[in-house]
Coordinates of C-alpha atoms in Angstrom, one line a residue:
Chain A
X1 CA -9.2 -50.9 25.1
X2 CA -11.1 -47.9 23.6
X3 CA -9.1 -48.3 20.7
X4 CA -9.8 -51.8 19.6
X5 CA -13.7 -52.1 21.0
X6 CA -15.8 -53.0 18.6
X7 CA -19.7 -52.6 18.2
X8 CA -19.7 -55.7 20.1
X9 CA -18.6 -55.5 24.0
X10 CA -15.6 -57.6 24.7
X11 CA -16.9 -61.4 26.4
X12 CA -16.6 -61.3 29.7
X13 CA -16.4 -57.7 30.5
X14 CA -20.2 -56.7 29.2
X15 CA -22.5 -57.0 31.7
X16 CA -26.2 -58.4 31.2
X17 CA -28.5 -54.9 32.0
X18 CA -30.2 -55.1 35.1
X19 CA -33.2 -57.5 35.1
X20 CA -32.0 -59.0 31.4
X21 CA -32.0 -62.9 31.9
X22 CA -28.4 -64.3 30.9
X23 CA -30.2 -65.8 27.8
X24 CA -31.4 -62.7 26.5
X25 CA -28.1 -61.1 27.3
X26 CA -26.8 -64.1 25.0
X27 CA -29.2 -63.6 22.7
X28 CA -28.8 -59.5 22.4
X29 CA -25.1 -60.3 22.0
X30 CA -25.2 -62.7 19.1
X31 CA -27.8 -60.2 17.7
X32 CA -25.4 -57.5 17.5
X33 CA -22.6 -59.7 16.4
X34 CA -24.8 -60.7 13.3
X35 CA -26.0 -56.9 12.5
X36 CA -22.4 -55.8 12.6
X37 CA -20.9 -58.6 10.5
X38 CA -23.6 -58.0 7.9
X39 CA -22.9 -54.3 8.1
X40 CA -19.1 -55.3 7.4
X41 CA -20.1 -57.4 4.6
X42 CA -22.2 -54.6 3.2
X43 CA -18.7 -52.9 3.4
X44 CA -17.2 -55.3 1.3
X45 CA -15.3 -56.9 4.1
X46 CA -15.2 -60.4 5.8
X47 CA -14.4 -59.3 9.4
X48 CA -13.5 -56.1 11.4
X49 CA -10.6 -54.4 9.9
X50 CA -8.0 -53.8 13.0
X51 CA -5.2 -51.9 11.6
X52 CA -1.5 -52.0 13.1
X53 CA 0.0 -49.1 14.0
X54 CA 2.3 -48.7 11.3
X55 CA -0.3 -48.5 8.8
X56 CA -0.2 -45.7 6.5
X57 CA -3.0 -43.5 4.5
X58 CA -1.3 -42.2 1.8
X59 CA -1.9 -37.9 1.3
X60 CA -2.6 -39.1 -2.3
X61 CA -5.8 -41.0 -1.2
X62 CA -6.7 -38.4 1.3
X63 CA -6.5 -36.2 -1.2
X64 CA -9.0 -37.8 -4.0
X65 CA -11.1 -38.5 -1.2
X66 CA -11.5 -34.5 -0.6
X67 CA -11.5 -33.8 -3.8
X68 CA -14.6 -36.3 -4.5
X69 CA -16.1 -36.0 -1.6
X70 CA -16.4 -32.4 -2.3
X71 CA -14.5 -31.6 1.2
X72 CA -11.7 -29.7 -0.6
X73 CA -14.4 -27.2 -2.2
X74 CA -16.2 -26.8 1.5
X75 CA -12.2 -26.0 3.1
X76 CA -12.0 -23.5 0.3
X77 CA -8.6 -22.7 -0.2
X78 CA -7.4 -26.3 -0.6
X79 CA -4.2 -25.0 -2.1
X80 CA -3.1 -22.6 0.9
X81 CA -3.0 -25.9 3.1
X82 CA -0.6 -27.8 0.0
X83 CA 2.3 -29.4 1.4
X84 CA 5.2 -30.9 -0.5
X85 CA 2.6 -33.8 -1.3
X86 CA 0.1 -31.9 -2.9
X87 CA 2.4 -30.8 -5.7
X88 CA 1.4 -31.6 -9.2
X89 CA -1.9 -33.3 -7.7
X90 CA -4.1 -33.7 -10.6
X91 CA -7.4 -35.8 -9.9
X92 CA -7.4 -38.5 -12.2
X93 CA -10.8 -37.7 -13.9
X94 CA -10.3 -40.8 -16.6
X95 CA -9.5 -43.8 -14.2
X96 CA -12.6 -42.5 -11.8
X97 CA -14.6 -42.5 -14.4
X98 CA -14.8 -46.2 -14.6
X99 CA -13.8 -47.0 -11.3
X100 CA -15.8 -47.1 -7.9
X101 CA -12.9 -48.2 -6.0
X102 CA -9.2 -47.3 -5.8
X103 CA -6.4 -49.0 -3.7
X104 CA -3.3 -47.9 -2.1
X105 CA 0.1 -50.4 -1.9
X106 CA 3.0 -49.7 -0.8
X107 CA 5.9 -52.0 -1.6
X108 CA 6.9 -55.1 0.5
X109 CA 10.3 -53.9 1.3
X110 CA 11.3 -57.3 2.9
X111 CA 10.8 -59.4 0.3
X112 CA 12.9 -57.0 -2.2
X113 CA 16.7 -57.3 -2.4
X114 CA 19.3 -54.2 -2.9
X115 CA 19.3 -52.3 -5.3
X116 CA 20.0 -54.0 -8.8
X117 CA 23.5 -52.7 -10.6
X118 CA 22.7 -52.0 -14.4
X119 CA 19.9 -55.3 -14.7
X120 CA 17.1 -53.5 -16.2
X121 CA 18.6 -51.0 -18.7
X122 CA 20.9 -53.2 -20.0
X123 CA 24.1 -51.9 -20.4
X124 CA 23.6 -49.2 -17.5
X125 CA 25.3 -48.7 -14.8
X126 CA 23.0 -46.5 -13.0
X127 CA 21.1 -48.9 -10.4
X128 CA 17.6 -50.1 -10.7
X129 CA 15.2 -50.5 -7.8
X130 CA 12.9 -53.5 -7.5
X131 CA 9.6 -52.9 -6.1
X132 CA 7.3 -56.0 -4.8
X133 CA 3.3 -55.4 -4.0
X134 CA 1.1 -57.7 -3.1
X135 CA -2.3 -57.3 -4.3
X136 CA -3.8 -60.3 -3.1
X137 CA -6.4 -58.1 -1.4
X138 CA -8.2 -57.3 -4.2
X139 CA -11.4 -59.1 -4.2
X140 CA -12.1 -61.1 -7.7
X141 CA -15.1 -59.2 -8.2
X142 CA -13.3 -56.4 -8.9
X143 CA -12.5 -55.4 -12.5
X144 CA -9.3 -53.1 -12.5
X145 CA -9.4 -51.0 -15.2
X146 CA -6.3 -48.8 -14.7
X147 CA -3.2 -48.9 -12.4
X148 CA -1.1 -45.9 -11.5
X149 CA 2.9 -46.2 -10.2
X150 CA 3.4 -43.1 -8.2
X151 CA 7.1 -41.8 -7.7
X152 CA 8.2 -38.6 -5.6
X153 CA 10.8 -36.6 -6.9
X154 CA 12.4 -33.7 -4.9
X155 CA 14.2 -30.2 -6.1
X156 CA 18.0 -30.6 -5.7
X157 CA 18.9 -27.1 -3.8
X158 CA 19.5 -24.2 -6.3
X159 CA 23.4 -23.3 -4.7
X160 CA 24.4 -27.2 -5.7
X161 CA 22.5 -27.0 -8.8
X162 CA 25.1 -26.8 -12.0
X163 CA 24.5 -24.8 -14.8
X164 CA 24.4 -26.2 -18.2
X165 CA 21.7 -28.0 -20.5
X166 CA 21.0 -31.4 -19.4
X167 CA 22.7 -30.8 -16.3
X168 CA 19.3 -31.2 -14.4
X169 CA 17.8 -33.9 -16.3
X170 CA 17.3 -37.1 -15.3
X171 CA 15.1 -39.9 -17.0
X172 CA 13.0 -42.7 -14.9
X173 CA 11.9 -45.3 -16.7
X174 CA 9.3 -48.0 -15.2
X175 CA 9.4 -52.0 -16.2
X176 CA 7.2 -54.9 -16.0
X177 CA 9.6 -57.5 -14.4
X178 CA 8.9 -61.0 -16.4
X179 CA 11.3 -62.9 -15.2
X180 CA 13.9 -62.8 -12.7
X181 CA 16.5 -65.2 -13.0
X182 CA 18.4 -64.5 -10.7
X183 CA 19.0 -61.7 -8.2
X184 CA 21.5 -59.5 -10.8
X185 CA 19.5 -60.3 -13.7
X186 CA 15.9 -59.3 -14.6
X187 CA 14.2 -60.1 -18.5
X188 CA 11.8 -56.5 -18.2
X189 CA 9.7 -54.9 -20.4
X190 CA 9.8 -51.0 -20.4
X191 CA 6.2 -49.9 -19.6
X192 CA 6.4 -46.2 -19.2
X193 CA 9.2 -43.1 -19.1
X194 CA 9.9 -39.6 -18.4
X195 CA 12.2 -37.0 -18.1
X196 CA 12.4 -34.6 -15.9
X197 CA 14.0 -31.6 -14.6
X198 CA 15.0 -31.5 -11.4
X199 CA 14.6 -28.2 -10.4
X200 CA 11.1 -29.4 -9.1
X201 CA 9.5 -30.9 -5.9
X202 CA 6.5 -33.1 -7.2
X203 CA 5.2 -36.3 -7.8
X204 CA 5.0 -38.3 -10.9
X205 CA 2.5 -40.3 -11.9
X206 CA 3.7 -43.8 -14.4
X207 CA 1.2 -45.9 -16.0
X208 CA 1.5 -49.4 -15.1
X209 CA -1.4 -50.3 -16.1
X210 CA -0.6 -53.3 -18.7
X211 CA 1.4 -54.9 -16.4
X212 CA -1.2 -54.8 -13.2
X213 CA -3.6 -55.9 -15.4
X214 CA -1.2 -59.1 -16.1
X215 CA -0.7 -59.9 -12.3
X216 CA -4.8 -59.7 -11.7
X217 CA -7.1 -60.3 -14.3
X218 CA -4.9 -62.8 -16.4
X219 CA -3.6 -64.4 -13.2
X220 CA 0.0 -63.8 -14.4
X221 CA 3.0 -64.4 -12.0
X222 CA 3.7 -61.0 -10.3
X223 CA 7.2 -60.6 -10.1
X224 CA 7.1 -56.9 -9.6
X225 CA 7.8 -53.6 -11.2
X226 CA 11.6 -52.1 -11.6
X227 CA 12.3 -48.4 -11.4
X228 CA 15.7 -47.1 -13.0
X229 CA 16.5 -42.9 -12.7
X230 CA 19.7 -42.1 -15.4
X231 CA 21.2 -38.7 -14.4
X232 CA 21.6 -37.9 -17.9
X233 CA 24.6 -35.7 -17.1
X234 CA 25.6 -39.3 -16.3
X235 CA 26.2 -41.6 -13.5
X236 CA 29.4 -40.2 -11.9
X237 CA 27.3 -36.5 -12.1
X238 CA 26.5 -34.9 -7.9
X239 CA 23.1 -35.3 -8.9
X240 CA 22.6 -39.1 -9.9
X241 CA 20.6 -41.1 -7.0
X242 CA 19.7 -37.5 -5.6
X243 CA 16.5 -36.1 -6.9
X244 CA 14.1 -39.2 -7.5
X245 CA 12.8 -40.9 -4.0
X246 CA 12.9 -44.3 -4.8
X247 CA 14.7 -45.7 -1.5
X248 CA 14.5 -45.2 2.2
X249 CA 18.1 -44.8 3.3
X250 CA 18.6 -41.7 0.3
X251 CA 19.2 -38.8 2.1
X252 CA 16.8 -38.9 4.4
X253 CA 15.9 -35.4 6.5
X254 CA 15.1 -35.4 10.2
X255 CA 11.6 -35.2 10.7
X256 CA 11.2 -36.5 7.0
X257 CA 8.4 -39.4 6.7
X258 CA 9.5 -42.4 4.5
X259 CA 5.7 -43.8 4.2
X260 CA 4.7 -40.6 2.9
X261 CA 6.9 -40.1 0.5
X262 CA 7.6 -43.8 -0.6
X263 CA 6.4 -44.9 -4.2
X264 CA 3.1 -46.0 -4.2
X265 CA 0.8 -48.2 -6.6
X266 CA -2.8 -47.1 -7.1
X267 CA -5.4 -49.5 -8.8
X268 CA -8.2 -47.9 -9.9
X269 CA -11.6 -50.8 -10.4
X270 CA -15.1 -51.5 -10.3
X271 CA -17.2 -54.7 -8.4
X272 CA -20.1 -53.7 -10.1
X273 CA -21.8 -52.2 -8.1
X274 CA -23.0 -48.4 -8.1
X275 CA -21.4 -45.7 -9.6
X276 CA -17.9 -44.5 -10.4
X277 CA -16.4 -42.1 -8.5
X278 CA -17.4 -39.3 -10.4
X279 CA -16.3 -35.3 -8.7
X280 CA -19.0 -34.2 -7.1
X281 CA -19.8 -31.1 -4.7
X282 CA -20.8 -31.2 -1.7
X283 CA -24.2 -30.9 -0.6
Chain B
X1 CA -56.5 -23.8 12.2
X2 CA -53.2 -23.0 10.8
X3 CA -51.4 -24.9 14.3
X4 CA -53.4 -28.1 13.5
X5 CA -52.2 -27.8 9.7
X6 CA -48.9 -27.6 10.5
X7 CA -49.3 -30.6 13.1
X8 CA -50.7 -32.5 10.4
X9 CA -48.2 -31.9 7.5
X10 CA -45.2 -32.8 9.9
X11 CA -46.9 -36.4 11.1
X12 CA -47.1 -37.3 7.1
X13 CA -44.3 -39.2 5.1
X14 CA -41.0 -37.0 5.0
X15 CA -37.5 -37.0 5.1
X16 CA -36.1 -36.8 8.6
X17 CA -32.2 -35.6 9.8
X18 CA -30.3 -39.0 10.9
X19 CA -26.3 -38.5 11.4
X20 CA -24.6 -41.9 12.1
X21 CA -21.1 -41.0 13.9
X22 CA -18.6 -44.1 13.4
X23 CA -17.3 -43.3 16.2
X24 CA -20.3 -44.1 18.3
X25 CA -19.7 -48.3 17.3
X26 CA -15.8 -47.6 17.6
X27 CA -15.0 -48.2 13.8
X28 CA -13.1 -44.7 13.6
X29 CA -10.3 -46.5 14.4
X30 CA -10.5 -47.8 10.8
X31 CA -12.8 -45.8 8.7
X32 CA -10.6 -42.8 8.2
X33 CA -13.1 -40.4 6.6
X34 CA -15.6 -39.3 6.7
X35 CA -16.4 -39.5 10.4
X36 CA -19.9 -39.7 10.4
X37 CA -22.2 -39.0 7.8
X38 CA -26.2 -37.5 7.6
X39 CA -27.9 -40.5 6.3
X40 CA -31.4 -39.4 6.9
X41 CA -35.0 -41.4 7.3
X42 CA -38.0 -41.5 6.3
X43 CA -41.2 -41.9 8.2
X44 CA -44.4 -40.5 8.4
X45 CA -48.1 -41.1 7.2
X46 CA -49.3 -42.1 4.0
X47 CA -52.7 -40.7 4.2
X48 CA -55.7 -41.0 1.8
X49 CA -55.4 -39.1 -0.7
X50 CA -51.7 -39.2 -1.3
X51 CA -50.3 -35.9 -2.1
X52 CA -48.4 -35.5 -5.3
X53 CA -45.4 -34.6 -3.5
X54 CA -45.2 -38.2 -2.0
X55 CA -44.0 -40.1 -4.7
X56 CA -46.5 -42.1 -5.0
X57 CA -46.9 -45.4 -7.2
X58 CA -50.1 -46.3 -8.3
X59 CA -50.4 -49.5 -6.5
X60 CA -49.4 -47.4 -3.5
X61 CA -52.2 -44.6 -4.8
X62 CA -54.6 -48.1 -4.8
X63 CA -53.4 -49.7 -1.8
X64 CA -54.4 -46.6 0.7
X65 CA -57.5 -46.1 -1.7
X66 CA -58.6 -49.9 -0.7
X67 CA -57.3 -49.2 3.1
X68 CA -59.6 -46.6 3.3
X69 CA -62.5 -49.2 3.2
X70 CA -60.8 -52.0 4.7
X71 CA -58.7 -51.4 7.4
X72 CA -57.3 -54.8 7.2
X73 CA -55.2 -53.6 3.8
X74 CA -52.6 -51.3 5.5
X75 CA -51.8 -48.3 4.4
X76 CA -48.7 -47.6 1.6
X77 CA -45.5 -47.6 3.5
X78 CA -43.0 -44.5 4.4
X79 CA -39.9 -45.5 2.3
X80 CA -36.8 -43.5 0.4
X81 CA -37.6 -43.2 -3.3
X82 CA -34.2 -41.8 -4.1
X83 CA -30.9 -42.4 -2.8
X84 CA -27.3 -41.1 -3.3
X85 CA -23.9 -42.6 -2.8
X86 CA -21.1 -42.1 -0.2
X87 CA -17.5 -42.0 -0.2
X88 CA -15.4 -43.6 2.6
X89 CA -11.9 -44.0 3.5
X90 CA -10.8 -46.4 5.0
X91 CA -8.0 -49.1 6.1
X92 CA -9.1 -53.2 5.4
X93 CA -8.3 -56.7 7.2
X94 CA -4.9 -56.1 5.4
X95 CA -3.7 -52.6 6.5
X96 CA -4.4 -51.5 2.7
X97 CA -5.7 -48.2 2.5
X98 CA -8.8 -48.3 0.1
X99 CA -11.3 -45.1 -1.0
X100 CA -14.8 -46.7 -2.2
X101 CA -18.0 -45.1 -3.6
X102 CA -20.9 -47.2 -1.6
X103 CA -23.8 -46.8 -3.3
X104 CA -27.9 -45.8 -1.4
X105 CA -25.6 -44.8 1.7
X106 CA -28.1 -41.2 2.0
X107 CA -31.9 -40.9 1.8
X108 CA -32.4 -38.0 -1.1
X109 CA -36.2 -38.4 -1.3
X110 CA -38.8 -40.2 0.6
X111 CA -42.6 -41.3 -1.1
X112 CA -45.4 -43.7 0.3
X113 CA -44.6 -46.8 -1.6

């Protein structure tokens, strides 16, 4: 009961304080009801968030909430507490900068299909992964101004590591999805790519910005984003499918959490009101 | 004498210590940080003549000047002349997780107005 009572005692359990006619009980009640939905409006909200127990706060937002908040400076040494999420945290200092609010989606893994054999790069044959989000919680008010894709990528052990030049590269590359035809085939457009080593446990951070930009302010059909990882020792190589965590079911550790380490889409916007979310110190 | 100055100075405008705990109207359950944050308040007098310290505007400087013939023209008001923004965490009516910057969240400064 504790968990889900609100500022507003549940009807029929409240009872009227002693000598309170049932009226002014009534009236207290609805008084209370209309200072807490104003409050929640003041939030930016239309009724009492309730959230379901598998909701997730991502370390990445925890994170720029410390770090802007000023919390991490007051813990001190923020970087003895670092866990395998806090490597390669930068704070992104230019998308704050114009932005007084930043979201956190994860993919809608029900409404995504398997993994895609060779459909966005073409000719590949390494498999791409197709990621859905809905943002239809962003409020219209809200200019986005810059949209992150954020992918964690994991050292492959050093005894099964090979030696050789580009044995330990691999390169991710990030589309738009346009169109999708059909399930095997997507038109894409390639909006950012990397390559990496993978003798390294951190996260990587892919601008998608053009494309979220599309989906909300030019009301574009959102058909989602596409994710390919090449092992460019090739697709047959140990390593392909091993180092970059773009799927629940790959390799998965006991005790290993998939909604922390699942890719995650960060809008950075402004509704106009107040001030960016500039660093500050605490007080 | 120096006990009745002191009594005097703490009855006139200033900023006073007011922590609101979200857990106290059960929205911890969905604000995930901070917990509770020092918002502060302001109150006190706005006595005649207005100190330079209180912020004063000068229709508040002529409003207590005029109260001080006519006590039916109150007295400038007790109010924050400078406020600062808050952060806060926190999970909306769709389970997204969203950080915000709300704007005149903490009382910096307080001035008869």
């Amino acid at each position: 009961e504790r968990s889900h009572a609100s500022l507003i005692p549940e009807e029929g359990k409240s009872r009227a304080p002693t000598g309170l006619p049932a009226a002014a009980h009534r009236q207290s009640h609805e008084l209370l009801r209309d200072f807490e939905t104003t409050l929640l409006h003041m939030f930016g909200l239309q009724r009492r968030p309730r959230p379901s127990r598998s909701a997730v706060v991502p370390q990445y937002l925890l994170d720029l909430y410390r770090l802007q908040s000023g919390e991490a400076e007051e813990a001190g040494a923020a970087s003895a507490t670092a866990g395998p999420h806090d490597a390669g945290f930068e704070y992104p200092e230019r998308s704050t900068s114009r932005a007084n609010t930043v979201r956190g989606f994860h993919h809608e893994e029900h409404l995504e299909q398997l993994p895609l054999e060779g459909s966005a790069a073409g000719e590949s044959s390494s498999p791409s992964f197709r990621f859905l989000f809905n943002l239809s919680s962003i409020p219209e008010e809200e200019l986005l101004s810059t949209a992150e894709l954020r992918i964690y990528r994991e050292r492959v052990d050093e005894e099964e590591e090979e030696t050789g030049g580009d044995e330990d590269l691999h390169r991710i590359n990030v589309y738009e999805i346009l169109k999708a035809p059909h399930a095997s085939q997507l038109i894409t457009r390639l909006l950012d790519t990397r390559l990496v080593r993978h003798n390294s446990t951190r996260w990587e951070s892919f601008d998608v910005s053009p494309a979220v930009l599309r989906w909300t302010r030019e009301r574009l059909p959102n058909h989602g984003l596409a994710v390919e990882v090449l092992h460019v020792g090739g697709a047959s190589s140990p390593h392909q499918g091993r180092h970059v965590r773009v799927s629940r079911s790959l390799h998965q550790k006991p005790g290993e959490d998939w909604g922390q380490l699942r890719p995650l889409l960060v809008t950075f916007g402004h509704d106009g009101k107040g001030h960016p979310l500039t660093r500050r110190a605490k007080r | 004498s120096p006990k009745q100055r002191g009594r005097k100075r703490n009855r006139n405008c200033r900023r006073h210590a007011l922590y609101v705990d979200f857990s106290d109207v059960n929205w911890n359950d969905w604000i995930v940080a901070p917990p509770g944050y020092q918002a502060y308040y302001c109150h006190g007098d706005c006595p005649f003549p207005l100190a330079d310290h209180l912020n004063s505007t000068n229709h508040a400087i002529v409003q207590t000047l005029v109260n001080s013939v006519n006590t039916n023209i109150p007295k400038a008001c007790c109010v924050p002349t400078e406020l600062s923004a808050i952060s806060m965490l926190y999970l909306d009516e769709h389970d997204k997780v969203v950080l915000k910057n709300y704007q005149e969240m903490v009382v910096e400064g307080c001035g008869c107005r």
